[in-house]
Coordinates of C-alpha atoms in Angstrom, one line a residue:
Chain L
M1 CA 0.0 0.0 0.0
S2 CA 1.4 3.4 -0.9
T3 CA 2.3 5.9 1.7
L4 CA -0.5 8.2 0.5
L5 CA -3.1 5.5 0.9
R6 CA -1.9 4.7 4.4
A7 CA -1.9 8.4 5.3
I8 CA -5.4 8.7 4.0
G9 CA -6.4 5.7 6.1
S10 CA -4.8 7.3 9.1
E11 CA -6.6 10.7 8.6
F12 CA -9.9 8.9 8.3
L13 CA -9.3 7.1 11.6
K14 CA -8.4 10.5 13.2
L15 CA -11.7 11.9 12.3
L16 CA -13.8 8.8 13.1
T17 CA -12.2 8.2 16.5
T18 CA -13.2 11.5 18.1
R19 CA -16.7 12.8 18.7
M20 CA -16.3 16.0 16.7
W21 CA -17.6 14.9 13.4
W22 CA -20.9 13.5 14.5
V23 CA -21.6 16.2 17.0
L24 CA -21.1 18.8 14.2
A25 CA -23.2 16.6 11.8
L26 CA -26.0 16.4 14.4
V27 CA -26.1 20.1 15.0
M28 CA -26.0 20.9 11.3
T29 CA -28.8 18.4 10.6
G30 CA -31.0 20.0 13.3
Y31 CA -30.2 23.5 12.1
V32 CA -30.9 23.1 8.4
A33 CA -33.9 20.9 9.0
I34 CA -35.5 23.5 11.2
A35 CA -34.7 26.2 8.8
A36 CA -36.1 24.3 5.8
G37 CA -39.1 22.9 7.6
G38 CA -39.8 26.3 9.2
L39 CA -39.7 28.2 6.0
G40 CA -41.7 25.5 4.2
A41 CA -44.4 25.6 6.9
A42 CA -44.4 29.4 6.8
F43 CA -45.0 29.5 3.0
G44 CA -47.5 26.7 3.4
Y45 CA -49.4 28.8 5.9
L46 CA -49.3 31.9 3.8
S47 CA -50.5 30.1 0.7
E48 CA -53.5 28.8 2.6
H49 CA -54.2 32.2 4.2
P50 CA -53.4 34.7 1.4
D51 CA -55.2 37.5 3.3
A52 CA -52.9 37.1 6.2
A53 CA -49.9 37.7 3.9
R54 CA -51.5 40.8 2.5
S55 CA -52.4 42.4 5.8
N56 CA -49.3 41.5 7.7
G57 CA -46.4 41.8 5.3
P58 CA -45.8 45.1 3.7
G59 CA -42.6 43.7 2.3
A60 CA -44.3 40.6 0.9
G61 CA -46.3 42.9 -1.3
G62 CA -47.8 40.6 -3.9
G63 CA -48.2 37.7 -1.6
V64 CA -46.5 34.3 -1.7
P65 CA -43.8 33.6 -4.3
T66 CA -45.1 30.2 -5.3
G67 CA -44.0 27.8 -7.9
S68 CA -40.5 27.1 -9.2
G69 CA -37.8 28.7 -7.0
L70 CA -39.5 28.3 -3.7
E71 CA -38.4 24.7 -3.1
V72 CA -34.9 25.6 -4.5
L73 CA -34.6 28.2 -1.8
I74 CA -35.8 25.8 0.9
Y75 CA -33.7 22.8 0.0
G76 CA -30.7 25.1 -0.7
F77 CA -30.5 25.9 3.0
A78 CA -28.5 22.7 3.3
T79 CA -25.6 24.5 1.7
T80 CA -26.5 28.2 1.9
V81 CA -27.0 28.0 5.6
G82 CA -25.2 24.7 6.5
Y83 CA -21.9 25.4 4.8
V84 CA -20.3 26.7 8.0
F85 CA -20.3 23.1 9.4
P86 CA -18.0 21.5 6.9
V87 CA -15.7 24.6 7.2
L88 CA -15.6 24.1 11.0
L89 CA -15.0 20.4 10.6
G90 CA -12.0 21.0 8.3
A91 CA -10.7 23.8 10.4
L92 CA -10.9 21.8 13.6
A93 CA -9.3 18.8 12.0
A94 CA -6.3 21.0 10.9
T95 CA -6.0 23.1 14.0
G96 CA -6.4 20.1 16.4
E97 CA -3.1 18.8 15.1
F98 CA -1.4 22.0 16.3
R99 CA -3.4 22.3 19.5
H100 CA -2.8 18.8 20.7
A101 CA 0.8 18.6 19.4
T102 CA -0.2 15.5 17.4
L103 CA 1.8 16.8 14.4
T104 CA 4.8 15.1 16.2
P105 CA 3.5 11.5 16.0
T106 CA 2.0 12.2 12.6
F107 CA 5.2 13.4 11.0
L108 CA 7.2 10.7 12.7
A109 CA 5.0 8.1 11.1
T110 CA 4.9 10.0 7.8
P111 CA 7.8 12.3 7.4
R112 CA 6.6 13.5 4.0
R113 CA 4.5 16.5 5.2
G114 CA 3.1 17.6 2.0
L115 CA 1.7 14.1 1.5
V116 CA 0.1 14.2 5.0
L117 CA -1.6 17.5 4.2
L118 CA -2.8 16.1 0.8
A119 CA -4.3 13.1 2.6
K120 CA -6.0 15.3 5.1
V121 CA -7.6 17.5 2.4
K122 CA -8.8 14.4 0.5
V123 CA -10.3 12.9 3.6
L124 CA -12.0 16.2 4.5
V125 CA -13.4 16.5 1.0
V126 CA -15.0 13.1 1.5
F127 CA -16.4 14.1 4.9
G128 CA -17.6 17.4 3.5
A129 CA -19.5 15.5 0.8
V130 CA -20.9 13.2 3.5
F131 CA -22.0 16.3 5.4
G132 CA -23.6 17.6 2.2
V133 CA -25.5 14.4 1.7
I134 CA -26.8 14.5 5.3
A135 CA -27.7 18.2 5.1
W136 CA -29.5 17.9 1.8
A137 CA -31.4 14.8 3.0
A138 CA -32.5 16.8 6.0
T139 CA -33.6 19.9 4.1
I140 CA -35.4 17.9 1.4
A141 CA -37.1 15.7 3.9
A142 CA -38.2 18.6 6.1
G143 CA -38.9 21.0 3.2
A144 CA -40.8 18.5 1.1
A145 CA -42.9 17.4 4.0
T146 CA -44.1 20.9 4.9
L147 CA -44.5 22.1 1.3
G148 CA -46.3 18.9 0.4
A149 CA -48.6 19.2 3.4
A150 CA -49.7 22.6 2.2
G151 CA -50.2 21.4 -1.3
L152 CA -47.3 23.4 -2.7
P153 CA -45.0 21.8 -5.4
T154 CA -42.1 19.9 -3.9
G155 CA -40.0 19.5 -7.1
L156 CA -39.0 16.0 -6.1
D157 CA -40.1 14.7 -9.5
S158 CA -37.8 17.2 -11.2
S159 CA -34.2 16.2 -12.2
D160 CA -33.3 19.9 -11.6
T161 CA -33.9 19.4 -7.9
W162 CA -31.5 16.5 -7.8
A163 CA -28.9 18.4 -9.9
L164 CA -29.2 21.1 -7.4
A165 CA -28.6 18.7 -4.6
G166 CA -25.5 17.3 -6.4
R167 CA -24.0 20.8 -6.8
G168 CA -24.8 21.6 -3.2
I169 CA -23.0 18.4 -2.0
L170 CA -20.0 19.4 -4.2
A171 CA -20.0 22.8 -2.6
M172 CA -20.0 21.3 0.9
A173 CA -17.0 19.1 0.0
L174 CA -15.1 22.2 -1.2
W175 CA -16.0 24.1 1.9
A176 CA -14.5 21.4 4.1
S177 CA -11.2 21.7 2.2
I178 CA -11.4 25.5 2.6
G179 CA -11.6 24.8 6.4
V180 CA -8.5 22.6 6.3
G181 CA -6.6 25.4 4.4
L182 CA -7.7 28.1 6.8
G183 CA -6.9 26.0 9.8
T184 CA -3.4 25.1 8.5
L185 CA -2.7 28.8 7.8
V186 CA -4.0 30.2 11.1
T187 CA -3.1 27.1 13.3
S188 CA -4.8 28.6 16.4
Q189 CA -8.0 26.8 17.0
V190 CA -9.8 29.6 18.8
A191 CA -8.7 32.2 16.2
T192 CA -9.8 30.0 13.4
I193 CA -13.3 29.3 14.8
V194 CA -13.7 33.1 15.4
I195 CA -12.7 33.9 11.9
V196 CA -15.0 31.2 10.4
L197 CA -18.0 32.3 12.4
A198 CA -17.4 36.0 12.1
F199 CA -16.7 35.9 8.4
T200 CA -19.5 33.5 7.3
Q201 CA -22.2 34.7 9.6
F202 CA -21.5 38.4 9.7
V203 CA -18.8 39.9 7.5
E204 CA -19.6 38.3 4.2
P205 CA -23.4 38.6 4.4
L206 CA -23.0 42.3 5.2
L207 CA -20.5 42.8 2.4
R208 CA -22.8 41.1 -0.1
L209 CA -25.8 43.0 1.0
A210 CA -24.0 46.3 0.9
A211 CA -22.2 45.6 -2.4
G212 CA -25.5 44.5 -4.0
F213 CA -26.7 48.2 -4.0
I214 CA -23.8 49.4 -6.2
P215 CA -23.2 47.8 -9.6
A216 CA -19.4 48.3 -9.5
T217 CA -18.9 46.5 -6.2
A218 CA -21.5 43.8 -7.0
D219 CA -19.0 42.6 -9.7
I220 CA -16.4 42.0 -7.0
A221 CA -18.8 40.7 -4.4
R222 CA -19.8 37.8 -6.5
F223 CA -16.3 36.4 -6.1
L224 CA -16.7 36.3 -2.3
P225 CA -16.6 32.6 -1.2
G226 CA -20.2 32.6 -0.1
A227 CA -21.4 34.2 -3.3
A228 CA -19.3 31.8 -5.3
S229 CA -20.8 28.9 -3.4
D230 CA -24.4 30.2 -4.0
A231 CA -23.6 30.5 -7.7
L232 CA -22.3 26.9 -7.7
V233 CA -25.4 25.6 -6.0
G234 CA -27.8 27.9 -7.9
A235 CA -29.7 28.8 -4.7
S236 CA -29.1 31.7 -2.4
F237 CA -30.5 33.1 0.7
F238 CA -30.1 36.5 -1.0
T239 CA -32.7 35.6 -3.7
I240 CA -35.2 36.7 -1.1
N241 CA -34.3 40.3 -1.6
G242 CA -33.5 39.6 -5.2
S243 CA -30.7 42.1 -5.5
T244 CA -27.6 40.0 -6.4
Q245 CA -29.0 37.0 -8.1
A246 CA -28.7 38.6 -11.5
D247 CA -25.0 39.1 -11.1
A248 CA -24.2 35.6 -10.0
L249 CA -21.4 33.6 -11.7
D250 CA -22.2 30.6 -13.7
W251 CA -22.4 27.5 -11.6
W252 CA -19.1 26.1 -12.9
A253 CA -17.3 29.4 -12.4
G254 CA -18.6 29.6 -8.8
G255 CA -17.2 26.1 -8.3
L256 CA -13.8 27.1 -9.6
V257 CA -13.7 30.2 -7.5
L258 CA -14.5 28.1 -4.4
L259 CA -11.8 25.6 -5.4
G260 CA -9.4 28.5 -5.9
Y261 CA -10.0 29.6 -2.3
A262 CA -9.3 26.1 -1.0
V263 CA -6.1 25.7 -3.1
V264 CA -4.7 29.1 -2.2
L265 CA -5.4 28.7 1.5
T266 CA -4.0 25.2 1.7
V267 CA -0.8 26.1 -0.2
L268 CA -0.3 29.2 1.9
G269 CA -0.9 27.1 5.0
Y270 CA 1.7 24.6 3.9
L271 CA 4.2 27.2 3.2
V272 CA 3.6 29.3 6.3
S273 CA 3.1 26.8 9.0
W274 CA 2.8 23.1 7.9
R275 CA 6.5 22.7 6.9
R276 CA 7.8 24.7 9.8
D277 CA 9.7 23.3 12.7
V278 CA 7.5 21.2 15.1
S279 CA 8.4 21.9 18.6
Chain D
M1 CA 14.9 -9.4 16.1
P2 CA 15.3 -5.7 15.3
T3 CA 18.8 -4.5 14.5
G4 CA 20.1 -1.5 16.3
L5 CA 21.6 1.2 14.2
P6 CA 24.0 3.9 15.3
I7 CA 22.8 7.4 15.7
E8 CA 25.2 10.1 14.5
F9 CA 25.2 13.8 15.1
S10 CA 27.8 15.7 13.1
A11 CA 28.4 19.4 13.6
V12 CA 24.7 20.1 14.2
S13 CA 23.8 23.7 15.0
K14 CA 20.4 25.3 15.4
T15 CA 19.7 29.0 15.9
F16 CA 16.4 30.6 16.6
G17 CA 16.9 34.2 15.6
P18 CA 19.7 35.4 17.8
V19 CA 19.5 32.4 20.2
T20 CA 21.8 29.5 19.6
A21 CA 20.0 26.4 20.9
V22 CA 22.4 23.8 19.6
D23 CA 26.0 24.7 18.9
D24 CA 28.2 22.5 16.7
L25 CA 27.1 19.2 18.4
S26 CA 28.8 16.0 17.3
F27 CA 28.5 12.6 18.9
S28 CA 27.4 9.1 18.1
V29 CA 25.3 6.6 19.9
E30 CA 26.0 2.9 19.6
P31 CA 23.6 -0.1 19.5
G32 CA 23.2 -2.4 22.4
R33 CA 23.7 0.2 25.1
V34 CA 21.6 2.7 26.9
T35 CA 23.0 6.2 26.4
G36 CA 21.9 9.0 28.6
F37 CA 21.5 12.4 26.9
L38 CA 21.9 14.8 29.8
G39 CA 21.8 18.5 30.5
P40 CA 19.7 21.0 32.3
N41 CA 16.4 22.2 30.9
G42 CA 17.1 24.6 28.1
A43 CA 20.4 22.9 27.2
G44 CA 19.1 22.0 23.8
K45 CA 18.3 18.3 24.4
T46 CA 14.8 18.3 22.9
T47 CA 15.8 20.5 20.0
S48 CA 18.7 18.1 19.2
L49 CA 16.3 15.1 19.3
R50 CA 13.8 16.9 17.2
I51 CA 16.5 17.6 14.6
L52 CA 17.4 13.9 14.6
L53 CA 13.8 13.0 14.0
G54 CA 13.3 15.5 11.2
L55 CA 10.8 17.6 13.1
V56 CA 13.1 20.6 13.3
T57 CA 15.5 21.6 10.5
A58 CA 19.1 22.1 11.6
S59 CA 20.7 25.4 10.7
S60 CA 23.8 23.4 9.8
G61 CA 25.2 19.9 10.2
T62 CA 23.5 16.5 9.9
A63 CA 21.9 14.0 12.2
T64 CA 21.4 10.5 10.9
I65 CA 20.2 7.1 11.9
G66 CA 22.4 4.3 10.4
G67 CA 23.7 6.9 8.0
T68 CA 20.3 8.0 6.8
P69 CA 18.4 11.2 7.7
Y70 CA 15.1 10.5 9.3
H71 CA 12.9 11.8 6.5
R72 CA 14.7 9.5 4.1
L73 CA 14.1 6.3 6.1
P74 CA 12.0 4.0 3.9
S75 CA 10.0 2.8 6.9
P76 CA 10.5 5.3 9.8
L77 CA 8.4 3.8 12.6
T78 CA 9.9 0.3 12.1
T79 CA 13.4 1.8 12.2
V80 CA 13.1 4.4 15.0
G81 CA 10.6 4.7 17.8
A82 CA 10.5 8.1 19.4
A83 CA 8.6 9.6 22.4
L84 CA 9.1 13.3 22.6
E85 CA 6.7 14.7 25.1
A86 CA 3.9 13.4 27.3
A87 CA 1.2 15.5 25.7
S88 CA 1.0 14.5 22.0
F89 CA -2.4 13.0 22.2
H90 CA -5.9 14.1 21.3
P91 CA -7.7 13.9 24.7
G92 CA -10.9 12.6 23.2
R93 CA -9.3 9.6 21.5
T94 CA -8.9 6.3 23.3
A95 CA -5.4 4.8 23.9
R96 CA -6.1 2.0 21.4
N97 CA -7.4 4.4 18.7
H98 CA -4.4 6.7 19.2
L99 CA -2.1 3.8 18.4
R100 CA -4.3 2.6 15.5
V101 CA -4.1 6.0 13.8
Y102 CA -0.3 5.9 13.6
A103 CA -0.1 2.2 13.0
T104 CA -2.3 2.8 10.0
A105 CA -0.1 5.6 8.8
A106 CA 3.0 3.5 9.1
G107 CA 1.5 0.4 7.6
I108 CA 2.0 -1.6 10.8
D109 CA -0.2 -4.5 11.5
I110 CA -3.1 -3.4 13.8
A111 CA -2.5 -6.5 15.9
R112 CA 0.7 -4.7 17.2
V113 CA -1.5 -2.2 19.0
G114 CA -2.6 -4.8 21.5
V115 CA 0.9 -6.2 21.9
V116 CA 2.5 -2.9 22.7
L117 CA -0.3 -1.8 25.1
D118 CA 0.3 -5.1 26.9
R119 CA 4.0 -4.5 27.0
V120 CA 3.7 -1.1 28.7
G121 CA 1.0 -2.4 31.0
L122 CA -1.9 -0.3 29.6
S123 CA -4.1 -3.1 28.3
E124 CA -6.9 -2.5 30.8
Y125 CA -7.0 1.2 29.9
A126 CA -7.0 0.6 26.1
G127 CA -10.6 1.7 25.7
R128 CA -10.3 4.8 27.8
R129 CA -10.0 8.4 26.5
V130 CA -6.4 9.7 26.9
G131 CA -7.8 13.0 28.3
G132 CA -8.3 11.2 31.6
F133 CA -4.9 9.7 31.8
S134 CA -2.3 10.6 34.5
L135 CA 1.1 11.8 33.4
G136 CA 2.6 8.4 34.1
M137 CA 0.0 6.7 31.9
R138 CA 0.7 9.1 29.1
Q139 CA 4.4 8.3 29.4
R140 CA 3.5 4.7 29.0
L141 CA 1.3 5.4 26.0
G142 CA 4.2 7.4 24.5
L143 CA 6.4 4.4 25.0
A144 CA 3.8 2.1 23.5
Y145 CA 3.9 4.4 20.4
T146 CA 7.7 4.0 20.1
L147 CA 7.3 0.2 20.2
L148 CA 4.6 0.0 17.5
G149 CA 7.1 -0.8 14.7
D150 CA 9.4 -3.0 16.9
P151 CA 12.2 -0.6 16.0
G152 CA 15.9 -1.1 16.5
V153 CA 16.4 2.5 17.6
L154 CA 14.6 4.2 20.5
V155 CA 14.7 7.9 21.2
L156 CA 13.0 8.9 24.4
D157 CA 12.8 12.4 25.7
E158 CA 12.4 12.6 29.5
P159 CA 10.6 9.3 29.7
I160 CA 10.9 9.1 33.5
N161 CA 9.4 12.5 34.2
G162 CA 6.0 12.0 35.9
L163 CA 6.4 8.3 36.7
D164 CA 5.7 7.0 40.2
P165 CA 8.4 5.1 42.0
E166 CA 7.0 1.8 40.7
G167 CA 7.0 3.2 37.2
I168 CA 10.6 4.4 37.5
K169 CA 11.7 0.9 38.6
W170 CA 9.8 -0.6 35.7
I171 CA 11.2 1.7 33.0
R172 CA 14.8 1.2 34.3
G173 CA 14.4 -2.5 33.7
F174 CA 12.6 -1.9 30.5
L175 CA 15.4 0.2 29.1
R176 CA 18.0 -2.3 30.0
E177 CA 15.9 -5.0 28.4
L178 CA 15.6 -3.1 25.2
A179 CA 19.4 -2.5 25.0
G180 CA 20.0 -6.1 25.9
E181 CA 18.0 -7.1 22.8
G182 CA 20.6 -5.2 20.7
R183 CA 18.7 -2.0 20.2
T184 CA 20.1 1.5 20.3
V185 CA 18.5 3.4 23.2
L186 CA 19.0 7.1 23.7
V187 CA 17.3 8.6 26.8
S188 CA 17.3 12.2 27.7
S189 CA 17.0 13.6 31.2
H190 CA 17.8 16.7 33.1
L191 CA 18.5 14.6 36.2
L192 CA 21.5 12.3 36.2
S193 CA 20.3 10.5 39.3
E194 CA 17.1 9.6 37.3
V195 CA 19.0 7.6 34.8
Q196 CA 22.3 6.7 36.3
Q197 CA 21.1 3.3 37.3
S198 CA 20.0 2.4 33.8
V199 CA 22.5 4.1 31.4
D200 CA 25.9 2.7 30.3
E201 CA 27.1 5.9 28.7
V202 CA 26.4 9.6 29.0
V203 CA 26.4 12.5 26.6
I204 CA 26.2 15.7 28.5
I205 CA 25.4 19.0 26.9
A206 CA 25.1 22.5 28.4
K207 CA 24.0 25.6 26.5
G208 CA 23.8 23.6 23.3
R209 CA 27.4 22.4 23.5
L210 CA 28.8 19.0 24.2
V211 CA 30.6 19.1 27.5
H212 CA 31.2 15.4 28.2
R213 CA 30.9 12.1 26.5
G214 CA 31.9 8.7 27.8
D215 CA 31.2 5.8 30.1
L216 CA 29.2 6.7 33.1
S217 CA 31.8 5.1 35.4
T218 CA 34.5 7.5 34.3
L219 CA 32.3 10.6 34.8
D220 CA 33.4 11.4 38.3
T221 CA 37.1 10.8 37.8
D222 CA 37.3 12.7 34.6
V223 CA 35.7 15.8 35.8
A224 CA 37.5 18.4 38.0
P225 CA 39.6 15.8 39.7
R226 CA 41.2 16.6 43.1
V227 CA 43.8 15.1 45.3
V228 CA 43.4 14.8 49.0
V229 CA 46.7 14.9 50.9
D230 CA 47.5 15.1 54.6
S231 CA 50.5 15.2 56.8
P232 CA 51.2 15.3 60.5
D233 CA 52.8 18.6 59.8
R234 CA 50.0 20.2 57.8
A235 CA 51.4 23.7 57.9
R236 CA 54.6 22.8 56.2
L237 CA 52.8 20.7 53.6
A238 CA 50.7 23.8 52.9
D239 CA 53.8 25.9 52.5
A240 CA 55.3 23.4 50.1
L241 CA 52.2 23.2 48.0
R242 CA 52.0 27.0 47.9
A243 CA 55.6 27.2 46.8
E244 CA 54.8 25.0 43.8
G245 CA 51.9 27.3 42.9
L246 CA 49.1 24.7 43.6
E247 CA 45.7 25.8 44.7
F248 CA 44.2 24.0 47.6
S249 CA 41.7 24.3 50.4
D250 CA 41.5 23.0 54.0
G251 CA 39.3 19.9 54.5
R252 CA 38.5 17.7 57.4
T253 CA 40.6 14.9 56.2
G254 CA 43.4 16.9 54.7
L255 CA 44.2 19.5 52.0
L256 CA 42.1 19.4 48.9
V257 CA 44.5 20.1 46.0
S258 CA 43.2 21.1 42.6
S259 CA 45.4 18.7 40.7
P260 CA 44.6 15.5 38.9
D261 CA 47.9 13.9 39.7
P262 CA 48.7 12.3 43.1
A263 CA 52.2 11.4 42.0
R264 CA 53.1 15.1 41.6
I265 CA 51.9 15.8 45.2
G266 CA 53.8 12.8 46.5
H267 CA 56.9 14.1 44.7
I268 CA 56.6 17.6 46.3
A269 CA 56.3 16.0 49.7
F270 CA 59.3 13.7 49.1
M271 CA 61.4 16.7 47.9
N272 CA 60.4 18.6 51.1
S273 CA 61.1 15.5 53.4
L274 CA 57.5 15.6 54.5
E275 CA 55.8 12.6 56.1
L276 CA 52.4 11.9 54.5
S277 CA 49.4 10.4 56.4
A278 CA 47.1 10.4 53.4
L279 CA 47.4 10.8 49.6
F280 CA 44.6 9.8 47.3
R281 CA 42.6 11.0 44.3
Q282 CA 39.1 12.0 45.3
R283 CA 36.0 11.0 43.4
A284 CA 33.6 14.0 43.3
G285 CA 30.5 11.9 43.0
L286 CA 28.5 11.6 39.8
E287 CA 25.9 14.2 40.5
E288 CA 28.4 16.8 41.5
S289 CA 30.6 16.1 38.5
F290 CA 27.5 16.4 36.4
L291 CA 26.6 19.7 38.0
T292 CA 30.2 21.0 37.5
L293 CA 30.1 20.0 33.8
V294 CA 26.8 21.8 33.2
G295 CA 27.9 24.8 35.2
G296 CA 25.3 24.5 37.9
G297 CA 27.5 23.2 40.8
E298 CA 30.4 24.2 43.0
L299 CA 32.9 21.7 44.0
A300 CA 34.5 24.2 46.5
D301 CA 31.9 23.6 49.2
H302 CA 32.8 20.0 49.4
D303 CA 34.6 20.6 52.7
E304 CA 31.6 19.8 54.8
H305 CA 31.4 16.2 53.5
P306 CA 34.8 15.4 52.0
A307 CA 34.3 11.7 52.3
A308 CA 31.2 11.1 50.3
P309 CA 32.2 8.1 48.2
D310 CA 28.7 6.8 47.9
H311 CA 27.2 9.2 45.4
A312 CA 23.9 7.4 45.5
E313 CA 23.2 8.9 48.9
I314 CA 23.5 12.5 47.7
P315 CA 20.1 14.1 47.6
E316 CA 19.0 14.8 44.0
P317 CA 19.5 18.4 43.2
T318 CA 16.7 19.4 40.9
L319 CA 18.1 21.8 38.3
D320 CA 14.7 23.2 37.4
A321 CA 12.5 23.2 40.4
G322 CA 9.8 25.2 38.6
R323 CA 9.1 22.5 36.1
T324 CA 8.3 19.8 38.5
G325 CA 5.8 22.0 40.1
A326 CA 3.7 22.3 36.9
A327 CA 3.4 18.5 36.5
E328 CA 3.4 15.7 39.0
P329 CA 6.7 16.0 40.9
A330 CA 9.2 13.4 39.8
P331 CA 9.2 11.1 42.8
D332 CA 12.6 10.7 44.4
P333 CA 13.5 7.0 43.8
D334 CA 16.1 6.9 46.6
P335 CA 15.2 9.6 49.1
A336 CA 18.0 10.6 51.4
P337 CA 16.7 11.1 54.9
D338 CA 16.4 14.7 55.8
P339 CA 17.7 15.2 59.4
A340 CA 15.4 18.2 59.9
T341 CA 12.2 16.3 59.4
A342 CA 13.0 12.6 59.9
P343 CA 11.2 11.5 63.1
D344 CA 14.1 9.4 64.3
A345 CA 16.4 12.5 64.3
E346 CA 14.6 13.8 67.4
G347 CA 16.3 11.3 69.6
D348 CA 19.7 13.1 69.1
D349 CA 18.5 16.2 71.1
R350 CA 17.4 14.4 74.2

């Protein structure tokens, strides 16, 4: 068996032998299922009570946006809301090596460090995809159940929905490798978690919202990682206000931008910290 | 049976910015023996070992195992087993899984995990998370990691630190056993007394430089040797020594002369027609010699106990008292009775 395959096996064991992965997966599942089920139920309620929508929601204006697009938005929560979990998984897997000084036994067993990092990225890509499968299963189950109950279209019979899920799973896999790259570059576990949460939950949404108002900055904003991810998936939380969707990249371009972030962060992490002295 | 390979440091230096941690260090370690790698904390022991293991890059020089740098070894874990610190574990992983992770990476049969856990006496804790382990148990798990590949070379950094007296006794026998099987065993410590019962040879460094290398048995005669001489007419003897330009001090059993050569003192006495009542070369004691070498001890205050031939009874001077406070204190394996606190000392006053 080659050294790379053995390193990959070792990295799989590392993830599977601590509680982190399933705790994160569990929280993610609950989070995206409640978001998808909740929104599905809300739209279901509004479609059955159109007068309630008119009297209560000045923003809603013309009532419920039914038909194609609604289920895309709801199922898309798996990635558009849940992507922070594979990032955290990747970041924790990378920074844990520094925090617990386990780089020492790791590099003793496999002195080729670049190969170790490559193995870690590959394993996290697989785990990211698994997270994607779990998250999409959760949003489709919760969303389809609530939409179906209200008699709204679920889109489950459409191949577009499953293509959407496939692209969403790919995005989750890429997000996990971005987490590895970021964790390798920053190395401090606490700092990495703060950066991930602050950027994904606060900084980037604000930037995208602000940039959406000015055409010149909107061109730049679509290259932000979250925007690129939304472009890849073809669903965005921002479609609700409808401002940026027109400017989104093609799905494959969004995927390449996301891959670019992963590659740049990982290579930087390798150069800056991974190949440094371990003491 | 694994074959021991020699370890070779040649002109290894390492600087961290303006600080020189390891300074032109050269020595070799032979198979079939236990070699103690000694020096106070901060002397550069751990950095040297990390350079040997490819974890730290040397600023200059090379460190090899059987002539090969660590990162070029075709199968590192089956060639060298290394335990560097007691904390390289993910606390949420069990002892067995910890070893499985690295056995997988090195392509070692998973069955070895049970074998090595058994050998270090951790079998019954195999399924427990390492986060709940005591320092002594972590040390044992670190040792289990070194044995995974049944390597011919073992590199252990402070393996005795944190072990209880029973553990210390166990590891001493263990090290001897490993060397007896023909393996190369390099053990670092900041306490000579910790390893003096288990090592054959010592390599002593201070401030990153090699200060002594050789058999443990020659340590106390090679370092700062002194000659004890006495005469019924001690005053005239003192005059004669002074006339020869020798430095000496008054001791209870005679004059302590800073000279390695009893024959020269005897000659001086003979030329001055002096009768001698004593003339012998003094052994300083291992620990004191060690402290002298690393610059932490003073041989001059030896007057109070000039006849201390049994070095084992000298209380262990801890070079770094602050460190043991952070972890479990290293238990004194052979505690010397303290007259101030020993209960049986009270009888002397009454």
